[in-house]
Short mmCIF file of N, CA and C in Angstrom, two decimals:
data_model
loop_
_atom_site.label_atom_id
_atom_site.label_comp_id
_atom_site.label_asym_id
_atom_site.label_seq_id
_atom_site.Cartn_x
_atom_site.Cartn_y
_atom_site.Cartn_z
N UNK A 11 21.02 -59.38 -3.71
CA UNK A 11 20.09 -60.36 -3.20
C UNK A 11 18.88 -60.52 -4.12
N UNK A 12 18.63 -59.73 -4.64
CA UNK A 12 17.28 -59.09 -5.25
C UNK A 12 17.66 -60.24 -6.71
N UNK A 13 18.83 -59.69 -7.37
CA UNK A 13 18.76 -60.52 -8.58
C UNK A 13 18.53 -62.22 -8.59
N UNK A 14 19.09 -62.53 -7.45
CA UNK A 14 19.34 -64.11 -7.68
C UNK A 14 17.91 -64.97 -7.59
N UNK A 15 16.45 -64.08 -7.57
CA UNK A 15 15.51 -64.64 -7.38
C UNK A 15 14.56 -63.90 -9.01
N UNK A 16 15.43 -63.22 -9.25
CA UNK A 16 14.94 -62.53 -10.92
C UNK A 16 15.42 -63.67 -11.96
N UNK A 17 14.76 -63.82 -12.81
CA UNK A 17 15.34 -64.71 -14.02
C UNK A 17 15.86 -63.64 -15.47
N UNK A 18 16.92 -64.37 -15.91
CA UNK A 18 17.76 -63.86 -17.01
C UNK A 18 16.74 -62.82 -17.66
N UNK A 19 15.87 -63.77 -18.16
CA UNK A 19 14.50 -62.62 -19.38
C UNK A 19 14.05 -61.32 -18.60
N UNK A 20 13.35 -61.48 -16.96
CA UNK A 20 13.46 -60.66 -16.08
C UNK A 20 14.19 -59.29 -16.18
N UNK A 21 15.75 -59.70 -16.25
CA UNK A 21 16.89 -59.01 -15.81
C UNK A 21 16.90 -58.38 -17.10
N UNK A 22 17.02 -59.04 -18.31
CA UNK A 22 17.14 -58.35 -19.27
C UNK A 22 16.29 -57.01 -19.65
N UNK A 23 15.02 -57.47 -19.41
CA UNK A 23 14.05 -56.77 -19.32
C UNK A 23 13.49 -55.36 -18.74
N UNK A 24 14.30 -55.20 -17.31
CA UNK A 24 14.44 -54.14 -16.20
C UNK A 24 15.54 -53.87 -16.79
N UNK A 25 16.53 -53.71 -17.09
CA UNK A 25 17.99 -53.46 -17.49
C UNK A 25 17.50 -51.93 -18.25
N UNK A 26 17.28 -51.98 -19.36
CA UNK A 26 16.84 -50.48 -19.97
C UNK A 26 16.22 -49.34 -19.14
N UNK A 27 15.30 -50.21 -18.12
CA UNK A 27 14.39 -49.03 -17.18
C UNK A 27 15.32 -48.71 -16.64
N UNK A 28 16.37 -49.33 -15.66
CA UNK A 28 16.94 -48.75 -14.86
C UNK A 28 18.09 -47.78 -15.72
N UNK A 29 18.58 -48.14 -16.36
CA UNK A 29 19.54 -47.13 -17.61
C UNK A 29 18.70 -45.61 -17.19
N UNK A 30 17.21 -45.80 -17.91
CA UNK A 30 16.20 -44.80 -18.03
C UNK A 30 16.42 -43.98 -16.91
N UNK A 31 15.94 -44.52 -15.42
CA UNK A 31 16.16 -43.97 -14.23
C UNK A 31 17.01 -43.07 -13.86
N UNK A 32 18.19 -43.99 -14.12
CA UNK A 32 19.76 -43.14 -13.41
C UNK A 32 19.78 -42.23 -14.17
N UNK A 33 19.23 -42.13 -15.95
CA UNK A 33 19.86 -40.70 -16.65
C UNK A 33 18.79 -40.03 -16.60
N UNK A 34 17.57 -40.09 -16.01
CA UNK A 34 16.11 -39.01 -16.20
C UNK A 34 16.35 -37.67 -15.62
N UNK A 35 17.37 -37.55 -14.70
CA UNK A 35 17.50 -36.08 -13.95
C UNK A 35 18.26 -35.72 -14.90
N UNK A 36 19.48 -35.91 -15.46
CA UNK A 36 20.31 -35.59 -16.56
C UNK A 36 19.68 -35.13 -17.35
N UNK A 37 18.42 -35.90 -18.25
CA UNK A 37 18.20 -35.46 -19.25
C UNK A 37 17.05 -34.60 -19.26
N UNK A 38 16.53 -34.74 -18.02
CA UNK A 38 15.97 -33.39 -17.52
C UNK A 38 16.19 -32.41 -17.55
N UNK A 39 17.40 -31.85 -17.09
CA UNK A 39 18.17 -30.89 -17.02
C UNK A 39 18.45 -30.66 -18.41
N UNK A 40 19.18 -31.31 -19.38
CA UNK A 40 19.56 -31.30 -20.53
C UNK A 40 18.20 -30.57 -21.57
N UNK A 41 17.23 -30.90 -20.99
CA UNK A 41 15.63 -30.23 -21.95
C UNK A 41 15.89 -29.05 -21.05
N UNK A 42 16.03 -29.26 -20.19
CA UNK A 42 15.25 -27.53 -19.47
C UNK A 42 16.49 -26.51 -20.35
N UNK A 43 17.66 -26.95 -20.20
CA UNK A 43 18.80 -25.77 -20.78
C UNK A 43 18.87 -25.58 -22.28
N UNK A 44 17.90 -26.51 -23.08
CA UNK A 44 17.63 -26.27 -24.45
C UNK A 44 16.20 -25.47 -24.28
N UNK A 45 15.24 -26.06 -23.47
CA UNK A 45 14.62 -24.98 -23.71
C UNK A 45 14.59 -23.08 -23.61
N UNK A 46 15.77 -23.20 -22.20
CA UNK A 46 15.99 -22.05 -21.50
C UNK A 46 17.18 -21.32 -22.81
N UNK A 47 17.65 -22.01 -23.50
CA UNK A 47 18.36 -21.44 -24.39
C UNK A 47 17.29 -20.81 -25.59
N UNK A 48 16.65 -21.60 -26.27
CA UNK A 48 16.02 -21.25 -27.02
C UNK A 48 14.61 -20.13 -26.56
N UNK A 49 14.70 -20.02 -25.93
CA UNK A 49 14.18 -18.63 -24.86
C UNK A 49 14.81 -17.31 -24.75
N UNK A 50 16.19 -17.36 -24.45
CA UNK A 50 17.39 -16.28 -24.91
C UNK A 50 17.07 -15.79 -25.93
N UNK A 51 17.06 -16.94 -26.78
CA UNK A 51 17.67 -16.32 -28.34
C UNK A 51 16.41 -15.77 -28.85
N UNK A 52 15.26 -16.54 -28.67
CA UNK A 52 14.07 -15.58 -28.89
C UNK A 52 14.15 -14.04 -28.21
N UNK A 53 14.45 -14.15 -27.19
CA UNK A 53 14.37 -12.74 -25.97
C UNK A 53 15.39 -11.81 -27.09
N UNK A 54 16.91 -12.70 -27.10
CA UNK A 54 17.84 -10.95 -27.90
C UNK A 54 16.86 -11.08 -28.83
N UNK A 55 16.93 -12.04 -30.33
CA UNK A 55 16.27 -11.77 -31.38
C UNK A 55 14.98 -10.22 -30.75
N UNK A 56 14.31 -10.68 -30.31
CA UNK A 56 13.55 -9.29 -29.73
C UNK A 56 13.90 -8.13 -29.32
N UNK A 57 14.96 -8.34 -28.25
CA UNK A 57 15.58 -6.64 -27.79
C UNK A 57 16.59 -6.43 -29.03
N UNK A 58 16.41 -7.30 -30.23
CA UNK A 58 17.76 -6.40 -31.43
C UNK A 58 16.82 -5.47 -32.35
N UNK A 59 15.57 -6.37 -32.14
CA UNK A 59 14.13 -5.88 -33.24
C UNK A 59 13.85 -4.57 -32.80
N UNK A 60 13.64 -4.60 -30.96
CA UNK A 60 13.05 -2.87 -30.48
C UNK A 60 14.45 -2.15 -30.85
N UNK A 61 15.37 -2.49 -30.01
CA UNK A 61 16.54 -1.90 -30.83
C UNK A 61 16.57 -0.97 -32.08
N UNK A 62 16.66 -1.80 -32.66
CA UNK A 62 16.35 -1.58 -34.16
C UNK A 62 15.46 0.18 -34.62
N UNK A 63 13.71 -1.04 -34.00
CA UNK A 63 13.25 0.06 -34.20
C UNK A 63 13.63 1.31 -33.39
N UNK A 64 13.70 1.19 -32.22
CA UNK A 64 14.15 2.57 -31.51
C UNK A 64 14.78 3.72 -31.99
N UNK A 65 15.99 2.85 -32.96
CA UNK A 65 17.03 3.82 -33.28
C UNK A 65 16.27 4.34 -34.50
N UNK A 66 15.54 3.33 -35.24
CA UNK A 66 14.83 3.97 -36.21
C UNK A 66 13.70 5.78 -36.10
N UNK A 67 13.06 5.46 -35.09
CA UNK A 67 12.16 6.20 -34.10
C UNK A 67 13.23 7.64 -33.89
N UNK A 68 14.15 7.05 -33.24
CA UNK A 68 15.20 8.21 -32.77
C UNK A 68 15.54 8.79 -34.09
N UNK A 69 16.27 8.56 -35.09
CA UNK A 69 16.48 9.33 -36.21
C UNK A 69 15.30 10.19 -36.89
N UNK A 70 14.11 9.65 -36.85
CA UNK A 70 12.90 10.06 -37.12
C UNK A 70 12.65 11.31 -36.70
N UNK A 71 12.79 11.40 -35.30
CA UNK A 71 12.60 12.14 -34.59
C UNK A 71 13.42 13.78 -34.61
N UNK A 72 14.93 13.22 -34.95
CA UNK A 72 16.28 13.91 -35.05
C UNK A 72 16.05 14.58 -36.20
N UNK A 73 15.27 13.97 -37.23
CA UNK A 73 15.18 14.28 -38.74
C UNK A 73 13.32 15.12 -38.63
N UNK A 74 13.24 15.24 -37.68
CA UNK A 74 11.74 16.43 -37.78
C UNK A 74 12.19 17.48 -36.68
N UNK A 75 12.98 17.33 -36.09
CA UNK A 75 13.66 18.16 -34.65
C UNK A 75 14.19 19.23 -35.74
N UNK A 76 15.78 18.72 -36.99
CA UNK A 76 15.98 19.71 -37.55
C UNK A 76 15.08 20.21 -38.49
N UNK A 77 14.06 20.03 -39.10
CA UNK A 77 13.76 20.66 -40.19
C UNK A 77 12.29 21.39 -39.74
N UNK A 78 12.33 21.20 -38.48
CA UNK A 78 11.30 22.38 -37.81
C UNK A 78 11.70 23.75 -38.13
N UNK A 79 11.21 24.87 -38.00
CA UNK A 79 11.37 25.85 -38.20
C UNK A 79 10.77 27.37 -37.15
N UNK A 80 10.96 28.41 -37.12
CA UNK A 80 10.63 29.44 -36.41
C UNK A 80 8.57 29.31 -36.36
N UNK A 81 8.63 29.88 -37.41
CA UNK A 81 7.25 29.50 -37.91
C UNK A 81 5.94 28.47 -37.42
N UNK A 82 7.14 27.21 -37.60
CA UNK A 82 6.41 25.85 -36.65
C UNK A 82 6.34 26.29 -35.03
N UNK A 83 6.99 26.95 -34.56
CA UNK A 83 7.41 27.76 -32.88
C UNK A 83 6.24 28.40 -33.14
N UNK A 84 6.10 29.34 -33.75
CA UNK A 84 4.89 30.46 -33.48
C UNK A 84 3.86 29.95 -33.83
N UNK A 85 3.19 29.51 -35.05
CA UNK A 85 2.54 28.22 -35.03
C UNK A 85 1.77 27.76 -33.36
N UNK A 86 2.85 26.66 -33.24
CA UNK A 86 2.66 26.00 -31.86
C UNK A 86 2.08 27.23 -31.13
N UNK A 87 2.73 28.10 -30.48
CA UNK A 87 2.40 28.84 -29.25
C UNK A 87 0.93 29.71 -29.65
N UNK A 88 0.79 30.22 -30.97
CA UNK A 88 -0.37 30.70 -31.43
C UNK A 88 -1.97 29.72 -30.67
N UNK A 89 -1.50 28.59 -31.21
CA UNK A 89 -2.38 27.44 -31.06
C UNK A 89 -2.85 27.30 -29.70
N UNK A 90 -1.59 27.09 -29.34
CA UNK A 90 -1.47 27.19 -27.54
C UNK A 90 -2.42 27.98 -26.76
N UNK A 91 -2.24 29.22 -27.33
CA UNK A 91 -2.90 31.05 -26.77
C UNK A 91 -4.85 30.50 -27.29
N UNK A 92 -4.85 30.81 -28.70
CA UNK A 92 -5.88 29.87 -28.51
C UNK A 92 -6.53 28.99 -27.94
N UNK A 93 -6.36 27.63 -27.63
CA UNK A 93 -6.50 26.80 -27.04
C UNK A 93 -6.93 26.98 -25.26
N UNK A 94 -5.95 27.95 -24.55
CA UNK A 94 -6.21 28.26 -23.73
C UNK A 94 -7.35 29.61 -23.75
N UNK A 95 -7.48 30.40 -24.42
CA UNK A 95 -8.37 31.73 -24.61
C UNK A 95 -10.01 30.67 -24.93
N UNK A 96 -10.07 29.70 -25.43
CA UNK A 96 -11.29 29.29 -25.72
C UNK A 96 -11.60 28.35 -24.67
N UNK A 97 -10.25 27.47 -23.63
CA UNK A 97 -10.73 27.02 -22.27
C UNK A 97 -11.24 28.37 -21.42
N UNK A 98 -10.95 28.96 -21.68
CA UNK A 98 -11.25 30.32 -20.57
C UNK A 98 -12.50 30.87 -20.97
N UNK A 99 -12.68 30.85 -22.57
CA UNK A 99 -14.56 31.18 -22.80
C UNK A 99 -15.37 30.13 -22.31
N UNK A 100 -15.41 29.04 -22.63
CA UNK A 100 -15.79 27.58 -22.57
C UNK A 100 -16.32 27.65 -20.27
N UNK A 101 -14.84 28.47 -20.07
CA UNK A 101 -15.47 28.59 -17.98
C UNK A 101 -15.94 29.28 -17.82
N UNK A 102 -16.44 30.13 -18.39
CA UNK A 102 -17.04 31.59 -18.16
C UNK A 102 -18.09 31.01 -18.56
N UNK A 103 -18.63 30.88 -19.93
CA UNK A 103 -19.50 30.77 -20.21
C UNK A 103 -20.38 29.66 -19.00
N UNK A 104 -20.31 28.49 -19.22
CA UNK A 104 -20.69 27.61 -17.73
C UNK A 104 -20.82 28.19 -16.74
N UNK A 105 -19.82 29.28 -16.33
CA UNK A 105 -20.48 30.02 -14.50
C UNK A 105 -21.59 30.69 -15.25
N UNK A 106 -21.90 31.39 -16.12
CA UNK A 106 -22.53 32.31 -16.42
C UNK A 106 -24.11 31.68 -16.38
N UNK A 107 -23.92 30.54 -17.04
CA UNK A 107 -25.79 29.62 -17.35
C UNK A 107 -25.85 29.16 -15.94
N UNK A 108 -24.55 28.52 -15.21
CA UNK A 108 -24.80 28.06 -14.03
C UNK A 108 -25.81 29.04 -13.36
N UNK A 109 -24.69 30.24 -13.24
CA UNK A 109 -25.60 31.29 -12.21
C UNK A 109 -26.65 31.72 -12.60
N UNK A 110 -27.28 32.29 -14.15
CA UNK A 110 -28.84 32.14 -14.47
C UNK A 110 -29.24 30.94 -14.00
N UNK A 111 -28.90 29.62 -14.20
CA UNK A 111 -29.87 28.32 -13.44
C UNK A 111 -30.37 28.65 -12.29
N UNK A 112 -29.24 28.84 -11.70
CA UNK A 112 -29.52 29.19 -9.98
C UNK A 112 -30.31 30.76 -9.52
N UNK A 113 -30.59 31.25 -10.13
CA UNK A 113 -31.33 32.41 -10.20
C UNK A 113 -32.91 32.28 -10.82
N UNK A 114 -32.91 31.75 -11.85
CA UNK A 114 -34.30 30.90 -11.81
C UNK A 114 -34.77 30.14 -11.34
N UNK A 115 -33.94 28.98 -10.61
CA UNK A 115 -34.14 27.93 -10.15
C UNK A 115 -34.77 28.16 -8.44
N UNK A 116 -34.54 29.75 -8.09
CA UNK A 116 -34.74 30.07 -6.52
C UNK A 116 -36.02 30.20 -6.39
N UNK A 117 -36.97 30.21 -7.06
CA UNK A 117 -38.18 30.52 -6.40
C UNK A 117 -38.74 29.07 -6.20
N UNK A 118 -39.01 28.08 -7.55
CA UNK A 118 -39.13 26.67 -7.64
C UNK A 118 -38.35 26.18 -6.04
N UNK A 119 -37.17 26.48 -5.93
CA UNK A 119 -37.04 25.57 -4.61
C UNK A 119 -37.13 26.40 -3.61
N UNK A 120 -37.99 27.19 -3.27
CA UNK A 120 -38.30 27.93 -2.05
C UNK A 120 -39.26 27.21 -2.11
N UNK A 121 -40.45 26.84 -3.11
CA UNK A 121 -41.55 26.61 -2.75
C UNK A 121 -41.66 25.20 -2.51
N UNK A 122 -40.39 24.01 -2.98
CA UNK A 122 -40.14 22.97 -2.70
C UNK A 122 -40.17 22.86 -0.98
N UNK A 123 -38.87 23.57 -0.61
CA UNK A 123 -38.42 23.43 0.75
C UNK A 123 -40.23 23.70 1.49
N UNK A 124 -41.17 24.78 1.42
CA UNK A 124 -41.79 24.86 1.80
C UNK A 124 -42.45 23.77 1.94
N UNK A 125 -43.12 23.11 0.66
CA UNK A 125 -43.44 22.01 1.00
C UNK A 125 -43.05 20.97 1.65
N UNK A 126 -41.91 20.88 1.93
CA UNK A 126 -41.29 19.98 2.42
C UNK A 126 -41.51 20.27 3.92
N UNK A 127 -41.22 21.31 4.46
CA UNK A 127 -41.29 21.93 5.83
C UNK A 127 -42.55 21.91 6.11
N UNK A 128 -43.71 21.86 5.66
CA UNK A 128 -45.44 21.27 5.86
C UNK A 128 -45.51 20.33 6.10
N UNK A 129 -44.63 18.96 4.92
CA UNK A 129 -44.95 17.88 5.30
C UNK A 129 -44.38 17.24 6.37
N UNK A 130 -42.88 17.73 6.89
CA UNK A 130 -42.25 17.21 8.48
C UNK A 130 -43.08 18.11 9.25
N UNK A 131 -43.85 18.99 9.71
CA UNK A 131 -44.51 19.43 10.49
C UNK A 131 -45.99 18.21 10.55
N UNK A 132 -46.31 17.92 9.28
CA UNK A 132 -47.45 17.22 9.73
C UNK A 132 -47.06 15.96 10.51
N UNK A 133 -45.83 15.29 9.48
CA UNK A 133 -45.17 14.22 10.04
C UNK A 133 -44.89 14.00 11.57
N UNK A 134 -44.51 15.13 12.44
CA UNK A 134 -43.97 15.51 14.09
C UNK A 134 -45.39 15.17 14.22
N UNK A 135 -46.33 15.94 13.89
CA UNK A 135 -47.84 15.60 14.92
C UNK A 135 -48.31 14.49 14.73
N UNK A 136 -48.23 13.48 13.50
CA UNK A 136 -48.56 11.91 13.52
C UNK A 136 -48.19 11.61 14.31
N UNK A 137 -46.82 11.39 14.37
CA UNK A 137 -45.95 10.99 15.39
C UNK A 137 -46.44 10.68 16.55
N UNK A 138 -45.97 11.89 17.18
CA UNK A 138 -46.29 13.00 18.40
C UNK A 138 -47.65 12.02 19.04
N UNK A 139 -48.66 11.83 18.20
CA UNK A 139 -50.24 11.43 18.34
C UNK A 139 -49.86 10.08 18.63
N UNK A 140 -48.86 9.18 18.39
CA UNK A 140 -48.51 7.82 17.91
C UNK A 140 -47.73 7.44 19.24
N UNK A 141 -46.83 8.17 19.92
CA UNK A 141 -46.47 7.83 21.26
C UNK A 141 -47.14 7.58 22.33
N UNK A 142 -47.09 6.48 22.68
CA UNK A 142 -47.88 6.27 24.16
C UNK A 142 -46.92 6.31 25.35
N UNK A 143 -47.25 6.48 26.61
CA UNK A 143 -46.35 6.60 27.63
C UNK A 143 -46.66 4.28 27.93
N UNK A 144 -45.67 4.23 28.03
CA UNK A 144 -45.37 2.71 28.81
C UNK A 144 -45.25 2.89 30.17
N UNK A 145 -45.95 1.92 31.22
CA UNK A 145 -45.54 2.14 32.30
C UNK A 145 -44.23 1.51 32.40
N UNK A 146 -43.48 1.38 33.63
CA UNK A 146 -42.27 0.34 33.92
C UNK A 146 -40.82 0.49 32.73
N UNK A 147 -40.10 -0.73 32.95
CA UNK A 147 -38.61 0.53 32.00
C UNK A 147 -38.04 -1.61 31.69
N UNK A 148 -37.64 -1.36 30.65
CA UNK A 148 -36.94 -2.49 30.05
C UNK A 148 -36.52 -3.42 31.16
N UNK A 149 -35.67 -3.50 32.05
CA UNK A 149 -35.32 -3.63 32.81
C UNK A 149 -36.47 -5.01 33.64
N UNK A 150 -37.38 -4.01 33.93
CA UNK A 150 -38.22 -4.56 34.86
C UNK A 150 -38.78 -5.75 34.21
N UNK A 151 -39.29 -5.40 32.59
CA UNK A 151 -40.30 -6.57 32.23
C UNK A 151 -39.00 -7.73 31.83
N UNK A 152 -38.08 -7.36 31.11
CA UNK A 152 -37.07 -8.31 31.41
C UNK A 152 -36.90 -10.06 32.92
N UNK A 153 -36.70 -8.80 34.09
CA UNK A 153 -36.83 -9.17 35.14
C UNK A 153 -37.81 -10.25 35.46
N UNK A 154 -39.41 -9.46 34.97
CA UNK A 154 -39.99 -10.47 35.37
C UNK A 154 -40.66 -11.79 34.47
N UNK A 155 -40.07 -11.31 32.77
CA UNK A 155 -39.67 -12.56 32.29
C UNK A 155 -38.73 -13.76 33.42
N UNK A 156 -37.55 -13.37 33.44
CA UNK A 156 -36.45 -14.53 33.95
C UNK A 156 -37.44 -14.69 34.94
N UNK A 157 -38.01 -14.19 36.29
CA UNK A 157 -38.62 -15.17 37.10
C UNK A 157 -39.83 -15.68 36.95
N UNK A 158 -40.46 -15.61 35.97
CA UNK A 158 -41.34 -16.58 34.99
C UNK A 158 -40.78 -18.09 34.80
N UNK A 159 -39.39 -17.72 34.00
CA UNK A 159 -38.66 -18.76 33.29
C UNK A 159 -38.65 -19.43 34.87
N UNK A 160 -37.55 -19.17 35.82
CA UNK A 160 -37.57 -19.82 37.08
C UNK A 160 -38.70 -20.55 37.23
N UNK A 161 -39.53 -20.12 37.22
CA UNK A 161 -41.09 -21.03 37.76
C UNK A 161 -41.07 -22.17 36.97
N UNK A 162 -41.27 -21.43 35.21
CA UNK A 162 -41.62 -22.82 34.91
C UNK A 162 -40.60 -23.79 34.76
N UNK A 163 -39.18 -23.44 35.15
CA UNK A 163 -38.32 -24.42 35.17
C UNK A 163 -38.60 -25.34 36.53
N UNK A 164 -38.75 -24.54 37.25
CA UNK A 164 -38.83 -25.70 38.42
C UNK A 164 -39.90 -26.33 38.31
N UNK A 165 -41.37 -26.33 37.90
CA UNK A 165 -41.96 -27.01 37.53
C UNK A 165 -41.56 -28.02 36.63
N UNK A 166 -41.05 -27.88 35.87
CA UNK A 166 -40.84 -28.93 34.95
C UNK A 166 -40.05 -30.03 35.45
N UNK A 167 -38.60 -29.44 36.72
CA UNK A 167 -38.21 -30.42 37.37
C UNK A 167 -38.86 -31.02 38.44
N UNK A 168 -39.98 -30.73 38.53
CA UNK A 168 -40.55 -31.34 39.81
C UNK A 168 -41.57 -32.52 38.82
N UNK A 169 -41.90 -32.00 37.63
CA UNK A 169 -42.86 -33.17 36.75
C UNK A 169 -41.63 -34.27 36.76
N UNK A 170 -40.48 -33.94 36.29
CA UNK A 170 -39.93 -34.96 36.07
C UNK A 170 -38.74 -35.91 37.00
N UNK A 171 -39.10 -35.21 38.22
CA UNK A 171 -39.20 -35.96 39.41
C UNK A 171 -40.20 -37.01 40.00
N UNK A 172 -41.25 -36.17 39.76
CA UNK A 172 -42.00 -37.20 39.60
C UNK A 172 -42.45 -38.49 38.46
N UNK A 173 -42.14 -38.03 37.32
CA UNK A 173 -42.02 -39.12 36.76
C UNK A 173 -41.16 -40.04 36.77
#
């Protein structure tokens, strides 16, 4: 129906778009699986490279494994004994200054705490001086807020009753 009100030049004209149309999912698809290919081949090209190196790494490894020796063993564990004998001076030593700190440090904070225990004692009697007794209890002045409010509400409806 559509064509017989299109003219020839028209028709000619839309003719390619619609070509375009019907094959755009096709060739959609057709990019995505070139790209998704050329994605692969990057990806092995990569797992042939670690590959590669791995095995390289591994022989490396195979090739210092044998030509270690007894020596390199005692070596190592020497080091080891060491290593641990000088973590073990290294904790000692630290409890040791610790506990002189704290042995000098006891008289300085006796006389801290003291002070400190003067100044919350003075602090309680400010205080202490600073409390007043309230008559009546939350409750009540509450209370006789709201029947305040009552009043002046009904006043206000009676002004504007009368007005």
């Amino acid at each position: 129906e559509i064509r017989t009100h299109l003219t020839d030049e028209l028709m000619t004209s839309l003719t390619p778009t619609a070509f375009i149309e019907l094959h755009y999912s096709e060739v959609q698809g057709a990019k995505k699986r070139i790209a998704d290919r050329q994605t692969n081949h990057q990806a092995n090209a990569q797992l042939e490279n670690v590959k590669s190196k791995a095995k390289e790494l591994k022989q490396e490894i195979d090739g210092v494994d044998t030509s270690s020796s007894s020596d390199a063993q005692t070596l190592k564990t020497l080091e080891t004994e060491r290593d641990q004998l000088l973590l073990e001076l290294d904790r000692v030593n630290k409890a040791i200054a610790e506990t002189q700190t704290r042995l000098n440090d006891f008289p300085i904070a006796i006389q801290e705490k003291k002070k400190e225990l003067a100044a919350s004692i003075n602090q309680v009697c400010r205080q202490h001086r600073q409390v007043n007794d309230i008559l009546g209890s939350d409750a009540e002045d509450l209370q006789l807020i709201a029947d305040v409010d009552q009043i002046r509400l009904r006043a206000v409806e009676a002004i504007e009753k009368v007005l």
